[in-house]
Tab-separated table of C-alpha atoms in Angstrom:
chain	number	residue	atom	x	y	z
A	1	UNK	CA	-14.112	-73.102	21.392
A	2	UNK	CA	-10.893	-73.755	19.191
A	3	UNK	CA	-12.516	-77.289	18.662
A	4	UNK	CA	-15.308	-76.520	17.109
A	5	UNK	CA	-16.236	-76.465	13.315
A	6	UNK	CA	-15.376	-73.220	11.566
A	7	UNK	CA	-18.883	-72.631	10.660
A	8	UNK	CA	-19.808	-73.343	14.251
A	9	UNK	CA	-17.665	-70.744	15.275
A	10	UNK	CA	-18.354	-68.552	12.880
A	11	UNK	CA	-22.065	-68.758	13.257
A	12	UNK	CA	-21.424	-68.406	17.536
A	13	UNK	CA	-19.837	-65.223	16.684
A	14	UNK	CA	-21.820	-63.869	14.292
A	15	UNK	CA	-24.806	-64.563	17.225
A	16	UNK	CA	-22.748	-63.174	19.497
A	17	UNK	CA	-22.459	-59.764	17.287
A	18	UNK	CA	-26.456	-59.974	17.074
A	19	UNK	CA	-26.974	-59.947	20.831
A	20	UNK	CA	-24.710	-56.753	21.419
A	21	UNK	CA	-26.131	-55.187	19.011
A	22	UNK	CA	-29.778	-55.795	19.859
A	23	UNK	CA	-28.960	-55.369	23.225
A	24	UNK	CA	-27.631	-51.859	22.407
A	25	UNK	CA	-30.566	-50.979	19.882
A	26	UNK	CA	-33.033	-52.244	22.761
A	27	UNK	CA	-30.879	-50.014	25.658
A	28	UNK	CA	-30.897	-47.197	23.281
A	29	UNK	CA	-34.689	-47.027	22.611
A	30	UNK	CA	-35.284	-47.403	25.522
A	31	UNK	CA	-33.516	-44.391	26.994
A	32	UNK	CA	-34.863	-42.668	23.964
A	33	UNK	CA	-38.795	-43.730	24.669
A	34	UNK	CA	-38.339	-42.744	28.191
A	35	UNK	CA	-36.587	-39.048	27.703
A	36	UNK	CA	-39.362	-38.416	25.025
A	37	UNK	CA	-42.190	-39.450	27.999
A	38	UNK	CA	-40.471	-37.868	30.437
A	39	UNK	CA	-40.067	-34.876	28.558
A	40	UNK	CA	-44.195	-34.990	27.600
A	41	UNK	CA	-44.708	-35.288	31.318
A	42	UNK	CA	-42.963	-32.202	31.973
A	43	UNK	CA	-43.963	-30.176	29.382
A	44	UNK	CA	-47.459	-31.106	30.646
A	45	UNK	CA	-46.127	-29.806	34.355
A	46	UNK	CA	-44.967	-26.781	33.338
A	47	UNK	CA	-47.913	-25.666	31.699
A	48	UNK	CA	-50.288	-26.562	34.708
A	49	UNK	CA	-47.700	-24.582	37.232
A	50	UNK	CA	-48.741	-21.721	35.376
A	51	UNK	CA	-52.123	-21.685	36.434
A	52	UNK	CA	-52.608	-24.963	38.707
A	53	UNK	CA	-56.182	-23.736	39.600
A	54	UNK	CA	-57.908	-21.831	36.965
A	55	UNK	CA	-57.159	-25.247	34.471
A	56	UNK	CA	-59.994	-27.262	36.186
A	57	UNK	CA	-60.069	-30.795	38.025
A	58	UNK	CA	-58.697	-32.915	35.113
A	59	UNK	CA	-58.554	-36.879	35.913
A	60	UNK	CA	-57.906	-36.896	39.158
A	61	UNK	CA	-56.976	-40.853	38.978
A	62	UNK	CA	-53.569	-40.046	37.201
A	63	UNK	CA	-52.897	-35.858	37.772
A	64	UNK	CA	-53.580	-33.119	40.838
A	65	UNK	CA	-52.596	-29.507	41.053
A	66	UNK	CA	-52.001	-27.935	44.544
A	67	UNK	CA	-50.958	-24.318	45.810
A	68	UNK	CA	-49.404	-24.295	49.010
A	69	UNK	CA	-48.678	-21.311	51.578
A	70	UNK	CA	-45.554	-20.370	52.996
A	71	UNK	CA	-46.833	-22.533	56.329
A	72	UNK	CA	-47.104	-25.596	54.039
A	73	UNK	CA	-50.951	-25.347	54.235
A	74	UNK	CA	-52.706	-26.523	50.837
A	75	UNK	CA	-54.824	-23.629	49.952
A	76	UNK	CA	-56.594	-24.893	46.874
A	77	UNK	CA	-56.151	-27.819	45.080
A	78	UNK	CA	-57.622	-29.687	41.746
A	79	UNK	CA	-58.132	-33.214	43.051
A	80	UNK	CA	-59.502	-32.786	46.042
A	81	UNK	CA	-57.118	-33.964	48.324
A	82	UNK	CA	-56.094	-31.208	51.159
A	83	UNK	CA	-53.207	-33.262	52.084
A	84	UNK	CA	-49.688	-31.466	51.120
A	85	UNK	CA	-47.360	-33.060	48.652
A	86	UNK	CA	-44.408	-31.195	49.505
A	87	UNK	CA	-42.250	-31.505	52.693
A	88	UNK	CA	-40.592	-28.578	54.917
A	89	UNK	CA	-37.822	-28.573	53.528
A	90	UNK	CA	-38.749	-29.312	49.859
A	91	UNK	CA	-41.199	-26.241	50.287
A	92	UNK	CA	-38.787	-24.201	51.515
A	93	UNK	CA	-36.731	-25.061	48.155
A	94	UNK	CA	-39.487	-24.495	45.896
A	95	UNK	CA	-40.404	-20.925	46.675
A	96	UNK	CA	-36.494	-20.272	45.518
A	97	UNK	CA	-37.091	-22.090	42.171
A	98	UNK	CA	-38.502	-24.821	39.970
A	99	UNK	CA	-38.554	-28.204	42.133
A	100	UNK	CA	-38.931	-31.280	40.011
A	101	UNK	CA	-39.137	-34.724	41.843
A	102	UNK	CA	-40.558	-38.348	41.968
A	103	UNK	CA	-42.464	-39.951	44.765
A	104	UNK	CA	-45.781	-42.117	45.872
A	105	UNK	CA	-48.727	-39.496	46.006
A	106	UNK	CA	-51.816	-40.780	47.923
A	107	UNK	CA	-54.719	-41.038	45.489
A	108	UNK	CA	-52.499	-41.745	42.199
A	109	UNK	CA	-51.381	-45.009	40.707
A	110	UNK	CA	-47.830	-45.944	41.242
A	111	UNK	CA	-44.741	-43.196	41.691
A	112	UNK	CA	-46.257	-39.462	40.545
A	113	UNK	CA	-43.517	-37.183	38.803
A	114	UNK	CA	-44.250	-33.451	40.417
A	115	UNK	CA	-43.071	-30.311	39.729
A	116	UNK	CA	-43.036	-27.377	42.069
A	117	UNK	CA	-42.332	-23.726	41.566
A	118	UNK	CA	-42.835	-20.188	43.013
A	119	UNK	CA	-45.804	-17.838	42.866
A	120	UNK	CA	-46.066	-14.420	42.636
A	121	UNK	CA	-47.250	-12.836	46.144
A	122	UNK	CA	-47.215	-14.463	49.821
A	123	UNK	CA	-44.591	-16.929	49.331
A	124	UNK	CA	-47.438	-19.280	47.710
A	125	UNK	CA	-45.344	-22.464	45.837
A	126	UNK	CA	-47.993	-23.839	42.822
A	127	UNK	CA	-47.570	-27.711	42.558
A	128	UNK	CA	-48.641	-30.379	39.669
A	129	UNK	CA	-48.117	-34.121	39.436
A	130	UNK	CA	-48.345	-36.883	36.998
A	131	UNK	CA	-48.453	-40.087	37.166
A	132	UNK	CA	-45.929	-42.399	35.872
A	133	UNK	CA	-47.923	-45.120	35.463
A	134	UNK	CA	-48.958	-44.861	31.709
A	135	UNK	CA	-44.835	-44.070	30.792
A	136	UNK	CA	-44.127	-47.440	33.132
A	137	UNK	CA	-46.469	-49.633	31.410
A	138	UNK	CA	-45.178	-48.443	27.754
A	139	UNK	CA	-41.995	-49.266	28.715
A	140	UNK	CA	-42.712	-52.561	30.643
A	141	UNK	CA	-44.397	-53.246	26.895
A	142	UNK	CA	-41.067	-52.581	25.308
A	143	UNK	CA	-39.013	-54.341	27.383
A	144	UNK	CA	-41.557	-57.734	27.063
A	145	UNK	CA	-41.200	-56.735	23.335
A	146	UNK	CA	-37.512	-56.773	23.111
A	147	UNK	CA	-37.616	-59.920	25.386
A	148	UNK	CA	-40.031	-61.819	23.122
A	149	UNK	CA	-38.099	-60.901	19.820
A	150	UNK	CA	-34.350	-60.253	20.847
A	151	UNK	CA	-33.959	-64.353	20.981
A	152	UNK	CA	-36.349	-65.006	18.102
A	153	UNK	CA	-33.706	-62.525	15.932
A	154	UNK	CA	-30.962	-63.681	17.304
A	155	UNK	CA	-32.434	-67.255	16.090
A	156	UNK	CA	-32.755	-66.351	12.944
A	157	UNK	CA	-29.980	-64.101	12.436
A	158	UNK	CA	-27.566	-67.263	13.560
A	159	UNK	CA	-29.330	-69.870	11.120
A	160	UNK	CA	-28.619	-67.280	8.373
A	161	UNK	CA	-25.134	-66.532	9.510
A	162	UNK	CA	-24.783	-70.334	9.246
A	163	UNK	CA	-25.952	-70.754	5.980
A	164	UNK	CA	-23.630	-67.702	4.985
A	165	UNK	CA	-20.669	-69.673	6.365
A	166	UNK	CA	-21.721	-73.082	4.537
A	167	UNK	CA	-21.800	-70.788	1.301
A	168	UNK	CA	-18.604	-69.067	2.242
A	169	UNK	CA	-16.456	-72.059	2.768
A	170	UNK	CA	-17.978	-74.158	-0.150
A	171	UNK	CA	-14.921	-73.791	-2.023
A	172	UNK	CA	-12.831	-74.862	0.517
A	173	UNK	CA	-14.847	-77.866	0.757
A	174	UNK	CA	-14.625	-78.536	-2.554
A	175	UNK	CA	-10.761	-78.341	-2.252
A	176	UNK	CA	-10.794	-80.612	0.338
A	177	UNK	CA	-12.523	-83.366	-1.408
A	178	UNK	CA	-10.719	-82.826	-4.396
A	179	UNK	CA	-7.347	-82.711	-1.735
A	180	UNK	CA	-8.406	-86.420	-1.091
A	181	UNK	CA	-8.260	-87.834	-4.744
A	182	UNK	CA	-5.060	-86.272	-6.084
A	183	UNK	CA	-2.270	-88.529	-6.794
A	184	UNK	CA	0.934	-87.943	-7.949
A	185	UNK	CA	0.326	-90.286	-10.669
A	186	UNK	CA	-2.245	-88.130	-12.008
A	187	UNK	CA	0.229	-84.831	-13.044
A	188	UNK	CA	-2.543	-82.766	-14.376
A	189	UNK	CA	-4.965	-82.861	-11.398
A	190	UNK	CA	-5.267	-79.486	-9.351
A	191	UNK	CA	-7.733	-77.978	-6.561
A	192	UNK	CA	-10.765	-75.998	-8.160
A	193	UNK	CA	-10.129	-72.232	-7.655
A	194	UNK	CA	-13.717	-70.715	-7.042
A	195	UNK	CA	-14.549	-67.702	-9.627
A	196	UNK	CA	-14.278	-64.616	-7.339
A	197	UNK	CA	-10.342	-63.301	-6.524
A	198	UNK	CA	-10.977	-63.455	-2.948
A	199	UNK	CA	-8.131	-65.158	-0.160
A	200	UNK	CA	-9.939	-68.619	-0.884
A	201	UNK	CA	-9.166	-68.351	-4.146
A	202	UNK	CA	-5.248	-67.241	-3.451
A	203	UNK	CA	-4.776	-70.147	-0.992
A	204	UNK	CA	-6.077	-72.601	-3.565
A	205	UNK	CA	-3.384	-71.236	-6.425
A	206	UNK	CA	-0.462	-71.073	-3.330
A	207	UNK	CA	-2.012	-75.178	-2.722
A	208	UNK	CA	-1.670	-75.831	-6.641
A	209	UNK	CA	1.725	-74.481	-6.885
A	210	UNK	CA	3.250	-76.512	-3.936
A	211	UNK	CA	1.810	-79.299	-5.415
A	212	UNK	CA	3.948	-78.426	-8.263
A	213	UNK	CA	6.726	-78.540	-6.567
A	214	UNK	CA	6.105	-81.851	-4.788
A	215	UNK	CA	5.027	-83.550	-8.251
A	216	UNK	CA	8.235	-82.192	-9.362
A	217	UNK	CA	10.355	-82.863	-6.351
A	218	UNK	CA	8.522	-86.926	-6.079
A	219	UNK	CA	9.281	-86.883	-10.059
A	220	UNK	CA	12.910	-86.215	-9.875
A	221	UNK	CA	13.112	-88.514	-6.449
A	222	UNK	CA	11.704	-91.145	-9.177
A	223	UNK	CA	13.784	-91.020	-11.663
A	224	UNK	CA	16.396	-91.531	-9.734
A	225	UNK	CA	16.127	-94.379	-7.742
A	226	UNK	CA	15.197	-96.028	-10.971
A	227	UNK	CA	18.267	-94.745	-12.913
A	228	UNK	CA	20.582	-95.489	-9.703
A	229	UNK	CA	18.802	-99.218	-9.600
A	230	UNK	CA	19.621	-99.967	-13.294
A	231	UNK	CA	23.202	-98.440	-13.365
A	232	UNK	CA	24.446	-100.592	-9.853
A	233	UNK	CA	23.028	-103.811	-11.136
A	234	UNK	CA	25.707	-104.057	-13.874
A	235	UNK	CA	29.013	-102.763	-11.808
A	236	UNK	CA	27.941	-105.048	-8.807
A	237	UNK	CA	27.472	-108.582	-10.681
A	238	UNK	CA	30.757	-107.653	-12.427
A	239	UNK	CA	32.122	-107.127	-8.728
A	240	UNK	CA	30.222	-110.470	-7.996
A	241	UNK	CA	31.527	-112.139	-10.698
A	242	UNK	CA	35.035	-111.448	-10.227
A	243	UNK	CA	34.771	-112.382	-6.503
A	244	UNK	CA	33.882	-115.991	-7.394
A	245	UNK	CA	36.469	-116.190	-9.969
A	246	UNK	CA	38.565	-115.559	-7.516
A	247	UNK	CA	37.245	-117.606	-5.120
A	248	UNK	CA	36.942	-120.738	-7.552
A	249	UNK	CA	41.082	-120.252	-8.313
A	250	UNK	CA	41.439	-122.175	-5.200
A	251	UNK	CA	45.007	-120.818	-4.100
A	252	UNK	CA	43.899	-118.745	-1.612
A	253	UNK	CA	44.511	-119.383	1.696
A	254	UNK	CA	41.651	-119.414	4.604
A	255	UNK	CA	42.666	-116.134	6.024
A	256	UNK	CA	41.542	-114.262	2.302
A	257	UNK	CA	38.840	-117.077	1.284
A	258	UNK	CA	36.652	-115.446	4.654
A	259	UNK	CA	36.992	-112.091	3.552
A	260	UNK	CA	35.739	-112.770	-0.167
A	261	UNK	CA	32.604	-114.892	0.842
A	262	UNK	CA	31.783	-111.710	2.721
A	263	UNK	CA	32.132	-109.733	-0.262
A	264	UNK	CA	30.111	-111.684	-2.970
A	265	UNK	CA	27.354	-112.036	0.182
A	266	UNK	CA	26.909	-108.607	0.646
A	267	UNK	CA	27.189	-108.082	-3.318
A	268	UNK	CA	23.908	-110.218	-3.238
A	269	UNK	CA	22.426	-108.065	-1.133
A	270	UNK	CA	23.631	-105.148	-3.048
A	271	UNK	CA	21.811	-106.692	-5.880
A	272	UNK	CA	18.494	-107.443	-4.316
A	273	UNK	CA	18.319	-104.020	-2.652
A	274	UNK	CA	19.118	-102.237	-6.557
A	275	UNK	CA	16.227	-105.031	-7.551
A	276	UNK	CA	14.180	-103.435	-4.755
A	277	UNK	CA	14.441	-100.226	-5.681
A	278	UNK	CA	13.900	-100.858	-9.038
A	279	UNK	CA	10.642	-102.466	-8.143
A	280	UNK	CA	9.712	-99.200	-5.557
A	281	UNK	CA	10.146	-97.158	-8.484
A	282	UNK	CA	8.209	-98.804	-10.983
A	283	UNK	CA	5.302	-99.433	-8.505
A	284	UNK	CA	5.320	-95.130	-8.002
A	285	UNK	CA	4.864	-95.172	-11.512
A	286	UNK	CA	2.295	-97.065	-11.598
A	287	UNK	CA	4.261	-99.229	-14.156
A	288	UNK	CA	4.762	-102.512	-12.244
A	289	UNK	CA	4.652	-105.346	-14.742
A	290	UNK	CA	2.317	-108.414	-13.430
A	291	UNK	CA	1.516	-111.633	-15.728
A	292	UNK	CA	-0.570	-112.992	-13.230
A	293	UNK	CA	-1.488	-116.842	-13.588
A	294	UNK	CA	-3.519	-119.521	-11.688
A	295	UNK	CA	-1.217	-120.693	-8.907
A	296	UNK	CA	-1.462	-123.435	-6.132
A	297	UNK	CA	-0.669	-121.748	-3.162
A	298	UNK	CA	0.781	-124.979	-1.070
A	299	UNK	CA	3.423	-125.481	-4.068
A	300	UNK	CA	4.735	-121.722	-3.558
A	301	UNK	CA	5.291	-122.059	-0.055
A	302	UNK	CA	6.640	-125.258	-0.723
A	303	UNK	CA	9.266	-123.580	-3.020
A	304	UNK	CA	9.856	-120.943	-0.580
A	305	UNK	CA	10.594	-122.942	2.154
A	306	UNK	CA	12.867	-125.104	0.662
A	307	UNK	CA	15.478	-122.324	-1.126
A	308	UNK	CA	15.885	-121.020	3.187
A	309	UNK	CA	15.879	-124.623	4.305
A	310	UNK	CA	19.653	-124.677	4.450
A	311	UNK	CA	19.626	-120.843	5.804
A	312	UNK	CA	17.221	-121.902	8.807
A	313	UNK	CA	19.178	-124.888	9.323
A	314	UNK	CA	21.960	-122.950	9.514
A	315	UNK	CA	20.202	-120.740	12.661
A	316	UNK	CA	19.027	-123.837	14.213
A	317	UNK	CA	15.024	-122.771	13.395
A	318	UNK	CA	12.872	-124.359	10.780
A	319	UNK	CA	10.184	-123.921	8.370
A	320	UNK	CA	6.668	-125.335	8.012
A	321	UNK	CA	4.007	-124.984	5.593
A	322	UNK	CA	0.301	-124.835	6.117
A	323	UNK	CA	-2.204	-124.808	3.172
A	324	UNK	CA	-3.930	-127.240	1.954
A	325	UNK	CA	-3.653	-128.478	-1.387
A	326	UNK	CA	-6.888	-127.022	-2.809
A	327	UNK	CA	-6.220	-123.490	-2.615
A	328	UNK	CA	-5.380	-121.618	-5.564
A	329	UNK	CA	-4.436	-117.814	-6.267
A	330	UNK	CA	-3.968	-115.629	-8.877
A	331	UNK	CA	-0.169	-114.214	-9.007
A	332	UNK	CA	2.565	-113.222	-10.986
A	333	UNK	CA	4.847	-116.167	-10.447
A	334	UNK	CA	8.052	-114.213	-9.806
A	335	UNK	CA	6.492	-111.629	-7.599
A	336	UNK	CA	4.640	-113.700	-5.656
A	337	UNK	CA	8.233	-115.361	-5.137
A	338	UNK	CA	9.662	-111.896	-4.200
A	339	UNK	CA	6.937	-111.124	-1.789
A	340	UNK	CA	7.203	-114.616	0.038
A	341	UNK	CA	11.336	-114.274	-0.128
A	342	UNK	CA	11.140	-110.829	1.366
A	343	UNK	CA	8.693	-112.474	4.319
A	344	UNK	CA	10.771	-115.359	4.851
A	345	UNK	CA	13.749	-113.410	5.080
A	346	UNK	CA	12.145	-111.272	7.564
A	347	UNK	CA	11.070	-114.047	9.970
A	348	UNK	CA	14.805	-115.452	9.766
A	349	UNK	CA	16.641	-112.324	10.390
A	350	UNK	CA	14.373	-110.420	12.777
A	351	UNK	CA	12.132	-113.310	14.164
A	352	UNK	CA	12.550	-116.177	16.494
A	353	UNK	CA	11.563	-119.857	16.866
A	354	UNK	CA	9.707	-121.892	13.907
A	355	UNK	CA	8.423	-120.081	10.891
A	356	UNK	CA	5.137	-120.847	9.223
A	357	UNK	CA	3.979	-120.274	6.047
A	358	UNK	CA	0.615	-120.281	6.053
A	359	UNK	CA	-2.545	-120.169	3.099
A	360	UNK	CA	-6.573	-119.995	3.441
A	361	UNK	CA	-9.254	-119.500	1.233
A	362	UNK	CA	-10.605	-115.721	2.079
A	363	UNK	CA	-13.642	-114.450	0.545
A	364	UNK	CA	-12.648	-114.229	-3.090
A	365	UNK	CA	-9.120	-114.189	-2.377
A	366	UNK	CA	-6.469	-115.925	-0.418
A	367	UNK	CA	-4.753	-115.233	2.843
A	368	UNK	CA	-0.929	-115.852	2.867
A	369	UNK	CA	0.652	-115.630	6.131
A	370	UNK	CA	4.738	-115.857	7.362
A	371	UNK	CA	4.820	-115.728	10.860
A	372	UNK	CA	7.308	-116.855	13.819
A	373	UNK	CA	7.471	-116.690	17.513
A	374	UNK	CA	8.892	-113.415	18.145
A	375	UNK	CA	7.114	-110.385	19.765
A	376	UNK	CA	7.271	-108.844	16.005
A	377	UNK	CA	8.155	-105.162	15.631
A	378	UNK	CA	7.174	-102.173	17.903
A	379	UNK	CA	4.265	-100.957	18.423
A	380	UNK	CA	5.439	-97.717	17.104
A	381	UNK	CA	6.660	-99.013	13.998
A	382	UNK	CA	4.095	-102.032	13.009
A	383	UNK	CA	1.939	-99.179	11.845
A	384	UNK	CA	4.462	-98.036	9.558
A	385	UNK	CA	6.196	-101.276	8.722
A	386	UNK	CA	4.982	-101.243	5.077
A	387	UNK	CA	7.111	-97.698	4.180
A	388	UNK	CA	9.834	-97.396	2.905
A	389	UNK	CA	13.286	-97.723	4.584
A	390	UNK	CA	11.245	-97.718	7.875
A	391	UNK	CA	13.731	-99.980	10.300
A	392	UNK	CA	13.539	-100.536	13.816
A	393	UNK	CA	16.302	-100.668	16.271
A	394	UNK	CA	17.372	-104.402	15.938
A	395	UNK	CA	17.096	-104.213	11.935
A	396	UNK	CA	19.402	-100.891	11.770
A	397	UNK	CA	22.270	-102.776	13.747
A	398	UNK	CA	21.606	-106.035	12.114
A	399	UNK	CA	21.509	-104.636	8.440
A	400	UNK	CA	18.469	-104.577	5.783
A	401	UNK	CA	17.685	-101.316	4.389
A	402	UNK	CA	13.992	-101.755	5.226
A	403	UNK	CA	12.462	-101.977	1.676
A	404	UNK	CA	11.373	-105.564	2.269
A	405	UNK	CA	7.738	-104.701	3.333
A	406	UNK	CA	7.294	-101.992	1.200
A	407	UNK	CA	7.896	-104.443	-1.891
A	408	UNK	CA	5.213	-106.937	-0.487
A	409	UNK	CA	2.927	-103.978	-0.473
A	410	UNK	CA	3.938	-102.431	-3.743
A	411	UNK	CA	3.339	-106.264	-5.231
A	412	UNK	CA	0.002	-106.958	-3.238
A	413	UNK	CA	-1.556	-103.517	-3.847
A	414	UNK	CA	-0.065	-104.156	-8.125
A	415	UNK	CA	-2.772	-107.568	-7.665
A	416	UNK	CA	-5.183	-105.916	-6.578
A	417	UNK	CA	-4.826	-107.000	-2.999
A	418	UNK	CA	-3.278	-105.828	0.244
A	419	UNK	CA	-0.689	-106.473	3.005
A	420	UNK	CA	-1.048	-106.249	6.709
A	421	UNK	CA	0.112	-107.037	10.438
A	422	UNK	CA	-2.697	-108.350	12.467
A	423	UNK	CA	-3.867	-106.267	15.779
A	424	UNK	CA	-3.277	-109.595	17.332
A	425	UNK	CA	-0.363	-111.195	15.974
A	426	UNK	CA	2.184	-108.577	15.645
A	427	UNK	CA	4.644	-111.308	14.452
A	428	UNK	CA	2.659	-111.892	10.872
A	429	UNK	CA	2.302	-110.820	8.104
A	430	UNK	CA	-0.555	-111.201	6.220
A	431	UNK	CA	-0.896	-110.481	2.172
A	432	UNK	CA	-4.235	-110.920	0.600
A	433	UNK	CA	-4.182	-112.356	-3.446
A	434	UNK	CA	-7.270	-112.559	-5.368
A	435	UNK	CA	-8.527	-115.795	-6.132
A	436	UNK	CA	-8.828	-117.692	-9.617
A	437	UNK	CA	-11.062	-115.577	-12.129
């Protein structure tokens, strides 16, 4: 039940609410039809009890009057049936007081309601019946009534209840679409608030306002990775700078030279990750710059490949190109040149065996691909690879600080175009470009 729409559920209780209370208004006129017959019946009895006799024959089919002697002998009767109605011991009762009972009377449709009491003189006991049959059949009709309706009502009632609930929850629909479109990019964009000051209207302002806060919150988050970005560049390539003055002195011994090519390497990597985060926070912005410009794609692999020749080399793995010399796309030089140095990296740090950099024509775009022969992330993470800082186990011992996918997203979406990892090929990645204009 818990799964089901709200207006579903909303509509199944609102039928259930209908069938209780029909079912009460139906059990309720019906014990209030049948008193009133009953109570017509008797009324009826009592009056022929009076004088059972001197009232005449009436319809013998549905009524009979009899007075009985003390011996349980019928001494007159209306119908003209000598046969006694009441038993020993029911006789015996009625000459002490009014007897009223129900049973089958030959000679009368159905179960006869009969009333009994005493008469004046010689233990005689006067005795009238009616038949139930008429009272029966009225309320057989209002049961077949109530059985006939009841479901068409309940029918109804439920489609209205369900159009109630559509009209109910209209502004909450309305929120939710709108829910779908905001952006933080867009500052000024709330959730309609519907007119009336109802708890829909509440939960939309309580929505509004914690999007407030997260605008705010995602604002100041901003400004500071881009503030932090452009203040480390500076200190760290004077710290770089240094470190290769000292290393180009030449009087330093092997013991201190190791310890300083460790330092200016991971000042380059200080330096591309405040380059990285400069280019996360401009692409939150909305604000990063791309000159894009017609571009064979076989030369920029070409490029890539050969500034991580010596790096591969250096693993014992290699790098091949696959495009041919046709294909063109439509880049920003030095970002396409970021995305393919963040894949390449990748593939050498995290990958195994050859990697392949690989281009295709794709409908109006083209396909670039880096991939290697390594069983490529987890399947937990490959469908979060592209956020940021998100690291698997190998990359947190082996260093990165996981913004290398999240560029070649924030650089493919700033195209126009997307990045991916393939279902079946967990170990590439694959960034559409558009095409020439």
């Amino acid at each position: 039940m818990s799964r089901l729409p709200i207006r579903a559920r909303l509509t199944a209780a609102f039928a259930l609410a209908m069938v209780l209370v029909l079912a009460g208004a139906a059990l309720f006129v019906y014990l209030r039809l049948r008193t009133d017959l009953d109570e017509t019946i008797d009324d009826g009895l009592r009056a022929r009890v009076v004088a059972p006799i001197e009232e005449g024959p009436g319809d013998p089919e549905d009524s009979f009057a009899q007075i009985m002697g003390a011996d349980g002998r019928v001494l007159a009767s209306v119908d003209g049936s000598r046969r006694p109605v009441l038993r020993a011991a029911e006789l015996s009762r009625a000459r002490e007081g009014p007897l009223l009972l129900e049973r089958e009377v030959p000679g009368l449709d159905g179960t006869a309601r009969v009333r009994a009491q005493p008469m004046a003189g010689g233990g005689r006991v006067a005795v009238a019946g009616q038949s139930l049959a008429d009272r029966d059949e009225t309320l057989d009709g209002l049961l077949a009534s109530f059985a006939v309706g009841g479901p068409v009502a309940v029918l109804l009632a439920s489609l209205a209840g369900y159009g109630l609930a559509t009209i109910g929850l209209r502004p909450v629909e309305a929120m939710r679409r709108r829910a779908r479109e905001v952006s933080f990019e867009r500052p000024d964009e709330r959730l309609p608030l519907p007119d009336a000051r109802d708890e829909i209207r509440r939960l939309g302002e309580t929505l509004n306002e914690m999007l407030d806060r997260l605008r705010g919150s995602f604002e100041r988050e901003r400004r500071f990775v881009a503030d932090a970005s452009h203040e480390l560049r500076t200190p760290i390539a004077v710290v770089k700078t240094e470190l290769e003055t000292a290393l180009r002195s030449g009087d330093l011994g092997p013991r201190a030279r190791e310890p300083l090519v460790a330092a200016v390497e991971e000042c380059d990597r200080l330096v591309q990750l405040a380059e990285d985060l400069l280019v996360i926070a401009r692409s939150a912005e909305g604000e990063l710059p791309v000159r894009a410009e017609q571009l064979p794609a076989r030369a920029e692999l070409e490029s890539a490949r050969q500034r991580f020749a010596d790096r591969a080399a250096a693993r014992d793995r290699s790098i091949r190109v696959d495009a041919a010399d046709g294909v063109m796309l439509r880049a920003d030089p030095l970002r396409l040149r970021q995305v393919l140095g963040n894949l390449v990296d990748n593939a050498l740090r995290h990958g195994e065996g050859e990697v392949v950099l690989a281009a295709r024509a794709d409908g109006a775009g083209v396909a670039v691909e880096v991939s290697d022969a390594g069983p490529g992330p987890d399947p937990e993470l490959a469908g979060r690879a592209f956020e940021r800082f998100a690291r698997g186990d190998q990359a947190r011992s082996g260093g990165g600080a996981g913004l290398g996918l999240a560029i070649v997203r924030a650089v493919a979406e700033a195209h126009g175009g997307h990045a991916e990892i393939p279902d079946d090929a967990r170990s590439t990645v694959r960034v559409w470009l558009p095409g020439p204009a």
